[in-house]
XYZ file of C-alpha atoms in Angstrom:
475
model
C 75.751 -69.476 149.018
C 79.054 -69.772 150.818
C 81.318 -72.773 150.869
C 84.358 -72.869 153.781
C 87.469 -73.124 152.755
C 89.872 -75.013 154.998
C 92.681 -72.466 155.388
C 95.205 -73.689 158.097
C 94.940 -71.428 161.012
C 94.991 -71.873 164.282
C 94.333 -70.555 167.621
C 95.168 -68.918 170.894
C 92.219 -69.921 172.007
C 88.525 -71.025 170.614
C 86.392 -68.159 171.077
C 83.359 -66.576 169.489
C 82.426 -64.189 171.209
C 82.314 -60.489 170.093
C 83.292 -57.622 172.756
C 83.119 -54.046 173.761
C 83.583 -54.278 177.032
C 85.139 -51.460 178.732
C 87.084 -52.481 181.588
C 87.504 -50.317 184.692
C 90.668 -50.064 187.218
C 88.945 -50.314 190.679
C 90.764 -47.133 191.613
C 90.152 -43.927 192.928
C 89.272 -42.828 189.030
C 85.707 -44.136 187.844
C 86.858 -44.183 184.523
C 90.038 -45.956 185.116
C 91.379 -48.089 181.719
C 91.451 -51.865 181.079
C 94.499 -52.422 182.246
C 94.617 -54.494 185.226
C 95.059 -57.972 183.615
C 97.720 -56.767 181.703
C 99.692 -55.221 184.468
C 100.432 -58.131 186.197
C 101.489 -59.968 183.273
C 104.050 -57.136 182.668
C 105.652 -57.056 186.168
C 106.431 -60.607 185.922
C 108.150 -60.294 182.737
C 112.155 -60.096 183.133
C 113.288 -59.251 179.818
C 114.025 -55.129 180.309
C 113.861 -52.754 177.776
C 112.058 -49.340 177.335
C 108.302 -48.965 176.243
C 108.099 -49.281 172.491
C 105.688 -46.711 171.407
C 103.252 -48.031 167.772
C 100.713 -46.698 165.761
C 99.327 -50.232 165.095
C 99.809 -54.014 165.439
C 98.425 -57.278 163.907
C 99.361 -60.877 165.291
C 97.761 -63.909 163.708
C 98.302 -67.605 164.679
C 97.443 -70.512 162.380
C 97.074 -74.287 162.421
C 95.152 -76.687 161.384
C 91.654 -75.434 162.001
C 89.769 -73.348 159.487
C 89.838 -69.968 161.546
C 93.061 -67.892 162.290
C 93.203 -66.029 165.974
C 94.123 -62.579 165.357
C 95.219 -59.984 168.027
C 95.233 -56.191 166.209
C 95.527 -53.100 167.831
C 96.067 -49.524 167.164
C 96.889 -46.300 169.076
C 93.321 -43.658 169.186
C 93.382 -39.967 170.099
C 92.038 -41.025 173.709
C 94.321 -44.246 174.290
C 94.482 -47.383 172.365
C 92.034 -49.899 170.858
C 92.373 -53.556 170.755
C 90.438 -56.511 168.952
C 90.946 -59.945 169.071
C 88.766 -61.977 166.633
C 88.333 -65.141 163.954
C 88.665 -64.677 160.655
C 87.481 -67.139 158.089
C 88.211 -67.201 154.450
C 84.548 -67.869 152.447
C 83.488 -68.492 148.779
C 80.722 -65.651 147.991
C 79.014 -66.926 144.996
C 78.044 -63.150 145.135
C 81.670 -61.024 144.713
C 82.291 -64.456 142.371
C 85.813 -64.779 145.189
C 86.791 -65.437 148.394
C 85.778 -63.257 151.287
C 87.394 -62.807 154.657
C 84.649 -62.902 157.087
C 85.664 -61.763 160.403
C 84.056 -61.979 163.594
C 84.999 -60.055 166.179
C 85.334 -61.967 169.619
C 86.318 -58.400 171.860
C 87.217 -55.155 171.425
C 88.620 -52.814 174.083
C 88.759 -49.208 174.065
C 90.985 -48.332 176.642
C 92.466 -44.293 177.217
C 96.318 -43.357 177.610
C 97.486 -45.577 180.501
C 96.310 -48.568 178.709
C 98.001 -47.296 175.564
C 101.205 -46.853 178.169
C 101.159 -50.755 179.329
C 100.692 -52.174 176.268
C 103.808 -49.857 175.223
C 105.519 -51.489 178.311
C 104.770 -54.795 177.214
C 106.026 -54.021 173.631
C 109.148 -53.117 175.311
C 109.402 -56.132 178.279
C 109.386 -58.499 175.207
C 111.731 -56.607 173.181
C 109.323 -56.346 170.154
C 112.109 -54.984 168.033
C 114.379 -57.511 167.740
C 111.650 -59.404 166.097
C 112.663 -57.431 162.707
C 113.269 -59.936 160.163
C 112.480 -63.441 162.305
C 111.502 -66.004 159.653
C 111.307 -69.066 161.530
C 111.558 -72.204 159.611
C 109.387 -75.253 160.575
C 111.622 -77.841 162.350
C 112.298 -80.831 160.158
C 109.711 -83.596 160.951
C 107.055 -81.389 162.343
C 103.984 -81.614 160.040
C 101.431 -80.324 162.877
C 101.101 -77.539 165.184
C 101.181 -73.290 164.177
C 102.909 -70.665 162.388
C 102.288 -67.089 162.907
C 102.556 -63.988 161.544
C 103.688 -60.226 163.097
C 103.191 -56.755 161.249
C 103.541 -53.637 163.812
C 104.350 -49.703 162.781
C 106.292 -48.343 165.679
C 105.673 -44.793 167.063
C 108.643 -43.201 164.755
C 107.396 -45.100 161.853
C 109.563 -47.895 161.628
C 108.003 -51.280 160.647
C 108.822 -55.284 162.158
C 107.378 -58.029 160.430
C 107.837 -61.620 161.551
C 106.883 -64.927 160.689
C 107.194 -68.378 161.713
C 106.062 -71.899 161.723
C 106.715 -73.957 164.758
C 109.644 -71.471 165.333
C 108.803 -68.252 167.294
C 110.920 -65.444 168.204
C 111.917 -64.630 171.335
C 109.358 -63.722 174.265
C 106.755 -64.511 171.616
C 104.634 -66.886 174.302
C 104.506 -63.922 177.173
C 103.820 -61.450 174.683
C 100.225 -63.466 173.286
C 99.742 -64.755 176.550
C 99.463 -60.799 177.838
C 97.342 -60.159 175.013
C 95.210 -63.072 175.529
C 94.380 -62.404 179.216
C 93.788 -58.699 178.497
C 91.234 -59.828 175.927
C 89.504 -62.647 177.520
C 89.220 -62.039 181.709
C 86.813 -58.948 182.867
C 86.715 -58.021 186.417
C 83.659 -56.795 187.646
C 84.072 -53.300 188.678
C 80.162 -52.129 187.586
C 77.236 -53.548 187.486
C 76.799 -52.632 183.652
C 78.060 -55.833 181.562
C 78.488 -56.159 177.911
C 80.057 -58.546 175.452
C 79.058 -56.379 172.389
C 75.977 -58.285 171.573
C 74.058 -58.022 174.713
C 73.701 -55.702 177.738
C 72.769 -56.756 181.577
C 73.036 -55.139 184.948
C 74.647 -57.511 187.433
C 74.008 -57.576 190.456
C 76.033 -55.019 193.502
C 78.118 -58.062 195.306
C 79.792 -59.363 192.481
C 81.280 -56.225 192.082
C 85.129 -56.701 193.005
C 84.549 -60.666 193.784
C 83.552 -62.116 190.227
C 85.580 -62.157 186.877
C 83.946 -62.957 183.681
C 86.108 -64.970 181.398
C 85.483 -65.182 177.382
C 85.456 -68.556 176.036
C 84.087 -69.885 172.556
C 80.135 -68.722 172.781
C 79.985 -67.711 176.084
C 80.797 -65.736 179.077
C 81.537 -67.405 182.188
C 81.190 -65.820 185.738
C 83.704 -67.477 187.876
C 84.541 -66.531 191.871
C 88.279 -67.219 192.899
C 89.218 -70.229 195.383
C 91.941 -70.042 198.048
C 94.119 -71.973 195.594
C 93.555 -69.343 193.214
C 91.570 -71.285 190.494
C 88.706 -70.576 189.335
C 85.038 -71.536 190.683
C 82.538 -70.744 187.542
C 78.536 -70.828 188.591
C 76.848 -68.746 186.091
C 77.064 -68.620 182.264
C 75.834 -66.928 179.502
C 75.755 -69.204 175.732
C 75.861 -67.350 172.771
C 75.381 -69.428 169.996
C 74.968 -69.216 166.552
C 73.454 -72.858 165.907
C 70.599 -72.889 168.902
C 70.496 -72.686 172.679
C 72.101 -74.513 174.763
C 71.471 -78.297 175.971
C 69.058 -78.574 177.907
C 70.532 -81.277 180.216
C 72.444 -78.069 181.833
C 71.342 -77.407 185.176
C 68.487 -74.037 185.198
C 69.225 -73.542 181.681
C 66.776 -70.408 180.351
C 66.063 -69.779 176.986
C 66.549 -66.118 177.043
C 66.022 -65.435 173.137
C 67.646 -64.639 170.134
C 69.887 -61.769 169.312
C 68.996 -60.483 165.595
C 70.453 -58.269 163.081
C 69.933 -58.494 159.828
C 71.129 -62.390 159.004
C 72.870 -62.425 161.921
C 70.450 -64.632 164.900
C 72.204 -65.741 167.992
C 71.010 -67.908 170.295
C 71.540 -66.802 174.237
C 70.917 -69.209 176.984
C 71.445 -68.856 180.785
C 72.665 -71.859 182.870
C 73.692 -72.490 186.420
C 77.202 -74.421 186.709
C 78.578 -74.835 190.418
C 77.085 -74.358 193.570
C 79.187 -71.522 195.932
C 77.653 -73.190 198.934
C 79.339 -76.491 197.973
C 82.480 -74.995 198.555
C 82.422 -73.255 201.999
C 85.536 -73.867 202.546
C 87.107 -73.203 199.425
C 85.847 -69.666 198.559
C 85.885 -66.064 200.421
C 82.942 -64.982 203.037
C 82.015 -62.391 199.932
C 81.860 -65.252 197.347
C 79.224 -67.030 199.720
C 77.475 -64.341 200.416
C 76.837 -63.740 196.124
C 75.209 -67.377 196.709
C 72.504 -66.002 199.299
C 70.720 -64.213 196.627
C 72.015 -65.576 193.480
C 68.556 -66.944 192.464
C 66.673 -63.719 192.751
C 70.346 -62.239 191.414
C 69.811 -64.611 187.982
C 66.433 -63.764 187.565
C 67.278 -60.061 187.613
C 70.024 -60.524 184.983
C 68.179 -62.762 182.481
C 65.180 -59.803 183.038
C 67.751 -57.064 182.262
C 69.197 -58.540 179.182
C 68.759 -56.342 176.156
C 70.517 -55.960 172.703
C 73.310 -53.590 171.744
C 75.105 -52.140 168.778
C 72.188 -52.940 166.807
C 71.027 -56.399 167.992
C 67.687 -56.719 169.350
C 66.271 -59.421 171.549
C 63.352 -61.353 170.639
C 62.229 -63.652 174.263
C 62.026 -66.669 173.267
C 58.252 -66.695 174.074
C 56.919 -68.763 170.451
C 55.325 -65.275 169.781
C 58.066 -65.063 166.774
C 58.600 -67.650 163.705
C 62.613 -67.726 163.262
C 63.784 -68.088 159.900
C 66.234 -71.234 161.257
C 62.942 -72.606 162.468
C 61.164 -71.706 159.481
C 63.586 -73.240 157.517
C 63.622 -76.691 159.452
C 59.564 -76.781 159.647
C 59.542 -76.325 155.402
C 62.731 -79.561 154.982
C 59.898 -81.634 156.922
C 56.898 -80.215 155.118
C 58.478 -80.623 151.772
C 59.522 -84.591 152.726
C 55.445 -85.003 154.015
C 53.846 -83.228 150.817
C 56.558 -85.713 148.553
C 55.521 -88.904 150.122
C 52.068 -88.078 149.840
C 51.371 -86.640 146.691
C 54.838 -87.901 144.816
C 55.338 -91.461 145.835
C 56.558 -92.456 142.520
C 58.725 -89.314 141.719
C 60.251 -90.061 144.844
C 60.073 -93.779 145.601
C 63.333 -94.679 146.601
C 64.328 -97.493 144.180
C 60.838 -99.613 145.552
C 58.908 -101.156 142.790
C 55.233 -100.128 142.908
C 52.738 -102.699 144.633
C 49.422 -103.800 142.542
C 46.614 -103.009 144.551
C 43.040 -103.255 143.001
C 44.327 -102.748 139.700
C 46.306 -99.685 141.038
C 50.443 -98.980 141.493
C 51.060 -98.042 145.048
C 53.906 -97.926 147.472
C 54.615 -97.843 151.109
C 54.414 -94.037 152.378
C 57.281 -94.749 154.573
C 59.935 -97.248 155.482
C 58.946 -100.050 157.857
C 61.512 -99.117 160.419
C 59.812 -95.855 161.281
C 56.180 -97.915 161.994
C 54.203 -95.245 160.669
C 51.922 -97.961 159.313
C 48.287 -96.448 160.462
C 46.674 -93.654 158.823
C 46.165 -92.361 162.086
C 49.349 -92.437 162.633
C 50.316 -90.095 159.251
C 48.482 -87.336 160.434
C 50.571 -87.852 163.575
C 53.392 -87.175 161.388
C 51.533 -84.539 159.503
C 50.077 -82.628 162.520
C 53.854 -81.351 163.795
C 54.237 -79.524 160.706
C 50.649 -78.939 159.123
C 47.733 -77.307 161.092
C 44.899 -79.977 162.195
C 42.790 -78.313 159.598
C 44.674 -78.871 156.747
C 45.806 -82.212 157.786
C 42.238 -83.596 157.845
C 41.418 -81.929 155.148
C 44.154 -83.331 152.824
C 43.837 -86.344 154.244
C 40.672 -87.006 154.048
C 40.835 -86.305 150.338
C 43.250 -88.532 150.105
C 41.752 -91.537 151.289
C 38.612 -90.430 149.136
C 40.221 -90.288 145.860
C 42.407 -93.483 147.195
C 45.141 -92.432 146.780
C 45.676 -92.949 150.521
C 44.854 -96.581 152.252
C 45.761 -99.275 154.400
C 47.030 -102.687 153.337
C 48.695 -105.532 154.487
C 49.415 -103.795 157.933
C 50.419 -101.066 156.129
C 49.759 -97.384 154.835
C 50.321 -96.826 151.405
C 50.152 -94.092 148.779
C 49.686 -93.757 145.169
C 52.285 -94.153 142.659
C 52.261 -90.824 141.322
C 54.712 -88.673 138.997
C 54.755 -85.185 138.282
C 52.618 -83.807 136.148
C 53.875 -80.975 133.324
C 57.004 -78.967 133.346
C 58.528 -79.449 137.292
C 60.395 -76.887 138.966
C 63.849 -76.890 140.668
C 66.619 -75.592 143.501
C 64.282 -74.377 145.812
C 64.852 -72.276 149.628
C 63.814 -70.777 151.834
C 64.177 -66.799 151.133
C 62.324 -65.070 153.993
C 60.255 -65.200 157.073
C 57.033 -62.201 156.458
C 55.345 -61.177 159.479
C 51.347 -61.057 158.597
C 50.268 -59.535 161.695
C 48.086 -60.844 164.089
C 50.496 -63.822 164.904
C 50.544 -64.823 161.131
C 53.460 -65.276 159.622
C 54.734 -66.481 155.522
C 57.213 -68.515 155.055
C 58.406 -67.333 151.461
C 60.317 -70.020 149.438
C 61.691 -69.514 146.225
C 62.477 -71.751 143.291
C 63.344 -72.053 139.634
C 62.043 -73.078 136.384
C 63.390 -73.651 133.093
C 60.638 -71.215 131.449
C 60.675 -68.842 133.808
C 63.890 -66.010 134.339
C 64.621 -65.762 137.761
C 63.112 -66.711 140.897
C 59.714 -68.057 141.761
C 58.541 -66.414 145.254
C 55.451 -68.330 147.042
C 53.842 -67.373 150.920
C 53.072 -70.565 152.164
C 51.164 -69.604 155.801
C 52.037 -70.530 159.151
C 50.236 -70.331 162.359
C 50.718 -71.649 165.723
C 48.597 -74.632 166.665
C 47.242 -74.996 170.112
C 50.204 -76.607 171.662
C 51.730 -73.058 170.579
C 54.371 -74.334 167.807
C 54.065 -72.825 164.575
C 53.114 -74.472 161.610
C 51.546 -74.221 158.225
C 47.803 -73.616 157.616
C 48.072 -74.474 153.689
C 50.549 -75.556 151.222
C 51.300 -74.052 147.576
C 53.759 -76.476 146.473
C 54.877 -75.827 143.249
C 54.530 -78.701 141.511
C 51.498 -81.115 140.442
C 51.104 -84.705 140.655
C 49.675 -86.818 138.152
């Protein structure tokens, strides 16, 4: 298990988003480099000096968040590369220390002329008379950033800088080059990538939209007369589950899986083009004439890459985040049914024809029918095994209404109990059956306990389990 640790870093910007987006120039050459965000940064900068040629680069920013922002690049045989990414320091109970996890936002593989402008940029911000800059934190500052600068120059030579609150000079043009190279695409193909997934946009937004990178998505955006941004499409990628769905045409597309790693993509509509006529080119309204057939082709063209594949969201798979979720409420069911006094909450047991019982649940959730129990029990048990346990229950008594109330038997485990369970795996059976396999401890046994407990979905198409092999017994 990993635990966070809060190591102060900071950021450019929040992102999570992982890249490999090749950007093209829309000139004459097809396979022109990734340069054109970047080259108006550089024109505008006034500071002179000659391109500084490097071998490699590394600038970090931290604060007071838990992630640091990290810019690194290095010179290839075809160009130059360039990531910018989180990176998280982790306890892995595992390696027994901490870990640096780091997830790669984008990466950009660009050939000689981008290798040249980001030389010219080195050299417009005079890079090397950051040698040595160790900027103490103003007195009375307690918030804010630091950062920290390592480069090796073409002839070898290496600058290292660091400050905190105190930055050297041309430090702000210099990230905010790097930032816009690394977060603003413009469309120049109809193939799209942010290193996770693939899609093929449509032909007219070719030359009129930009995507821009922000923290778990990618946002299409057309360009008002003001110059500002108009966004009306987006993409979620999300590690934690799709998107609200109190976003306007929000599609669950499906989740992105490798290995561990299970993202969550979502498609959603933001503005209307057509509500701003008058704000937006004839060739931005005319991407709005088609854009619903245009969105239906790109969420049908969306496929994994670099070893991601997608899974449409379609309740044809059982998810391990799911799986895991559906077990926590199974568990807390099985418990109050079978465990009342194990697990009985500080509430003395109630006397009932010469028998200890308690309440099954609190009064403030109103699950006071039996009827209404295998409500409870039916969103995580199938309708078979419900009435089937059930119906024992309320044989043997241990089950029964009273007072206006449902109430169970006050039971304790029975022999030697088990302890620290999880869930380890999702199995596929086949067939649409799946096995949720949880694993657990006990004090006579070395090493793990692994149990299949079944799932199925029931005929409103949600999965859920068709018997339960918990563990432990009940007196």
């Amino acid at each position: 298990m990993k635990k966070m640790v809060i190591v102060i870093l900071t950021v450019v910007c929040a992102l999570i988003l992982f890249g490999c987006a090749i950007f093209k120039k829309p000139t004459d050459d097809p396979n022109g480099d990734p340069i054109d965000n970047i080259i108006n940064k550089i024109e505008n900068i006034g500071y002179g000096g000659d391109p500084i040629e490097f071998q490699s680069f590394k600038i970090s920013e931290r604060g007071m968040s838990a992630e640091a922002y990290v810019y690194e690049g290095w010179k290839t045989e075809t160009g130059a590369h360039l990531e910018y990414y989180t990176e998280i320091s982790m306890w892995d109970d595992e390696a027994g220390d901490y870990v640096d996890t780091k997830n790669i936002i984008r990466a950009i593989d660009g050939g000689e002329d981008f290798y040249k402008e980001l030389c010219s940029l080195f050299g417009n911000c005079r890079i090397d008379k950051w040698e040595g800059f160790d900027g103490p934190n103003p007195p009375g500052v307690l918030d804010g950033s630091s950062m920290g600068f390592e480069a090796v120059l073409g002839d070898g030579k290496r600058i290292s800088a660091h400050g905190s609150n105190n930055f050297p000079g041309n430090y702000g043009t210099f990230t905010g080059a790097l930032h816009d190279v690394a977060t603003l695409q413009k469309i120049t193909s109809t193939n799209f990538t942010d290193g996770y997934y693939e899609v093929t946009l449509p032909e007219s937004w070719i030359g009129v939209v930009t995507a821009r990178f922000s923290e778990g998505l990618a946002a299409f955006t057309v360009t008002q007369n003001d110059g500002s941004d108009l966004t009306f499409f987006i993409i979620d990628n999300d590690w934690y589950g799709y998107s609200s769905d109190t976003y306007d045409g929000r599609v669950e597309i499906g989740r992105l899986i490798k290995g561990d790693d299970v993202r969550f993509i979502t498609a959603r509509d933001h503005y209307a083009i057509n509500n701003y006529s008058e704000k937006v080119s004839a060739e931005a309204l005319k991407i709005w004439e088609t854009y619903a057939d245009d969105k239906d082709s790109v969420i049908e063209s969306l496929k994994g890459v670099n070893g991601y594949e997608l899974y449409p969201e379609d309740g044809s798979v059982l998810y391990e985040s799911d799986a895991r979720n559906m077990a926590s409420e199974a568990r807390s069911l099985w418990l109050y049914l079978n465990f009342a006094g194990e697990y009985s909450g500080g509430v003395e047991p109630t006397r009932i024809d010469g028998r200890d019982y308690k309440p099954m649940f609190p009064s403030y959730e109103f699950t006071n029918t039996v009827e209404k129990v295998r409500e409870r029990f039916l969103k995580v048990f199938s309708e078979e095994f419900t009435d089937r346990i059930i119906n024992e229950a309320m044989a043997r008594k241990d089950l029964i209404e009273y007072d206006g109330d449902v109430y169970v038997a006050y039971k304790k485990n029975k022999g030697e109990t088990a302890y620290n369970y999880w869930v380890d795996s999702v199995r596929d059976g086949g067939d649409g059956k799946f096995f949720v396999v949880m694993a657990t401890r006990r004090e006579s046994v070395e090493g793990e306990i692994y149990i299949d407990f079944p799932a199925e979905r029931n005929a409103d198409g949600k999965f859920v389990f068709t018997d339960y092999p918990y563990w432990d017994e009940s007196e």
